Amino acid sequence: LVWQVEQGVHRIEFLERELRLERATRETAKSTEEDRVERVKRSHAAAMAATHSFLDDERLAFAEERTRLEGCIRANLAAFHALQHDDVPSLIDRPPPPPPRVDR
């Protein structure tokens, strides 16, 4: 009977060690999974920040280009209106350009 009790105690101790090991393994796996999720979140946040920064730069470049082009359009319209009211000789009245020179 004493031997059976000792065997039972050893079995309980073994099972308790196995349970502690299983709990530690699960905690490590849970911690590893949480770390992985946190890394993914940080990576996603960094990618989003980079994307937003790129888009902000593109918007700024687009606005600058639009402003420049609008200025060109206004200047062209002003020149066109000025030409309409001036007595500018037509291109037909001009003599043809001289032929190009060919060096031999």
JSON list of N, CA and C in Angstrom, two decimals, residues 1-11:
[
{"chain": "A", "resi": 1, "resn": "LEU", "atom": "N", "xyz": [0.83, -1.20, 0.00]},
{"chain": "A", "resi": 1, "resn": "LEU", "atom": "CA", "xyz": [0.00, 0.00, 0.00]},
{"chain": "A", "resi": 1, "resn": "LEU", "atom": "C", "xyz": [0.87, 1.26, 0.00]},
{"chain": "A", "resi": 2, "resn": "VAL", "atom": "N", "xyz": [1.94, 1.28, 0.76]},
{"chain": "A", "resi": 2, "resn": "VAL", "atom": "CA", "xyz": [2.85, 2.42, 0.80]},
{"chain": "A", "resi": 2, "resn": "VAL", "atom": "C", "xyz": [3.46, 2.63, -0.58]},
{"chain": "A", "resi": 3, "resn": "TRP", "atom": "N", "xyz": [3.83, 1.54, -1.23]},
{"chain": "A", "resi": 3, "resn": "TRP", "atom": "CA", "xyz": [4.41, 1.63, -2.56]},
{"chain": "A", "resi": 3, "resn": "TRP", "atom": "C", "xyz": [3.43, 2.27, -3.55]},
{"chain": "A", "resi": 4, "resn": "GLN", "atom": "N", "xyz": [2.16, 1.89, -3.48]},
{"chain": "A", "resi": 4, "resn": "GLN", "atom": "CA", "xyz": [1.14, 2.46, -4.35]},
{"chain": "A", "resi": 4, "resn": "GLN", "atom": "C", "xyz": [0.96, 3.94, -4.09]},
{"chain": "A", "resi": 5, "resn": "VAL", "atom": "N", "xyz": [1.01, 4.35, -2.82]},
{"chain": "A", "resi": 5, "resn": "VAL", "atom": "CA", "xyz": [0.88, 5.77, -2.47]},
{"chain": "A", "resi": 5, "resn": "VAL", "atom": "C", "xyz": [2.07, 6.53, -3.03]},
{"chain": "A", "resi": 6, "resn": "GLU", "atom": "N", "xyz": [3.27, 5.96, -2.88]},
{"chain": "A", "resi": 6, "resn": "GLU", "atom": "CA", "xyz": [4.46, 6.61, -3.42]},
{"chain": "A", "resi": 6, "resn": "GLU", "atom": "C", "xyz": [4.37, 6.75, -4.94]},
{"chain": "A", "resi": 7, "resn": "GLN", "atom": "N", "xyz": [3.89, 5.71, -5.60]},
{"chain": "A", "resi": 7, "resn": "GLN", "atom": "CA", "xyz": [3.72, 5.76, -7.04]},
{"chain": "A", "resi": 7, "resn": "GLN", "atom": "C", "xyz": [2.69, 6.82, -7.42]},
{"chain": "A", "resi": 8, "resn": "GLY", "atom": "N", "xyz": [1.62, 6.92, -6.65]},
{"chain": "A", "resi": 8, "resn": "GLY", "atom": "CA", "xyz": [0.60, 7.93, -6.89]},
{"chain": "A", "resi": 8, "resn": "GLY", "atom": "C", "xyz": [1.17, 9.33, -6.71]},
{"chain": "A", "resi": 9, "resn": "VAL", "atom": "N", "xyz": [1.99, 9.53, -5.67]},
{"chain": "A", "resi": 9, "resn": "VAL", "atom": "CA", "xyz": [2.62, 10.83, -5.42]},
{"chain": "A", "resi": 9, "resn": "VAL", "atom": "C", "xyz": [3.56, 11.18, -6.57]},
{"chain": "A", "resi": 10, "resn": "HIS", "atom": "N", "xyz": [4.35, 10.21, -7.00]},
{"chain": "A", "resi": 10, "resn": "HIS", "atom": "CA", "xyz": [5.27, 10.45, -8.13]},
{"chain": "A", "resi": 10, "resn": "HIS", "atom": "C", "xyz": [4.48, 10.81, -9.40]},
{"chain": "A", "resi": 11, "resn": "ARG", "atom": "N", "xyz": [3.38, 10.08, -9.60]},
{"chain": "A", "resi": 11, "resn": "ARG", "atom": "CA", "xyz": [2.55, 10.36, -10.78]},
{"chain": "A", "resi": 11, "resn": "ARG", "atom": "C", "xyz": [1.95, 11.77, -10.70]}
]
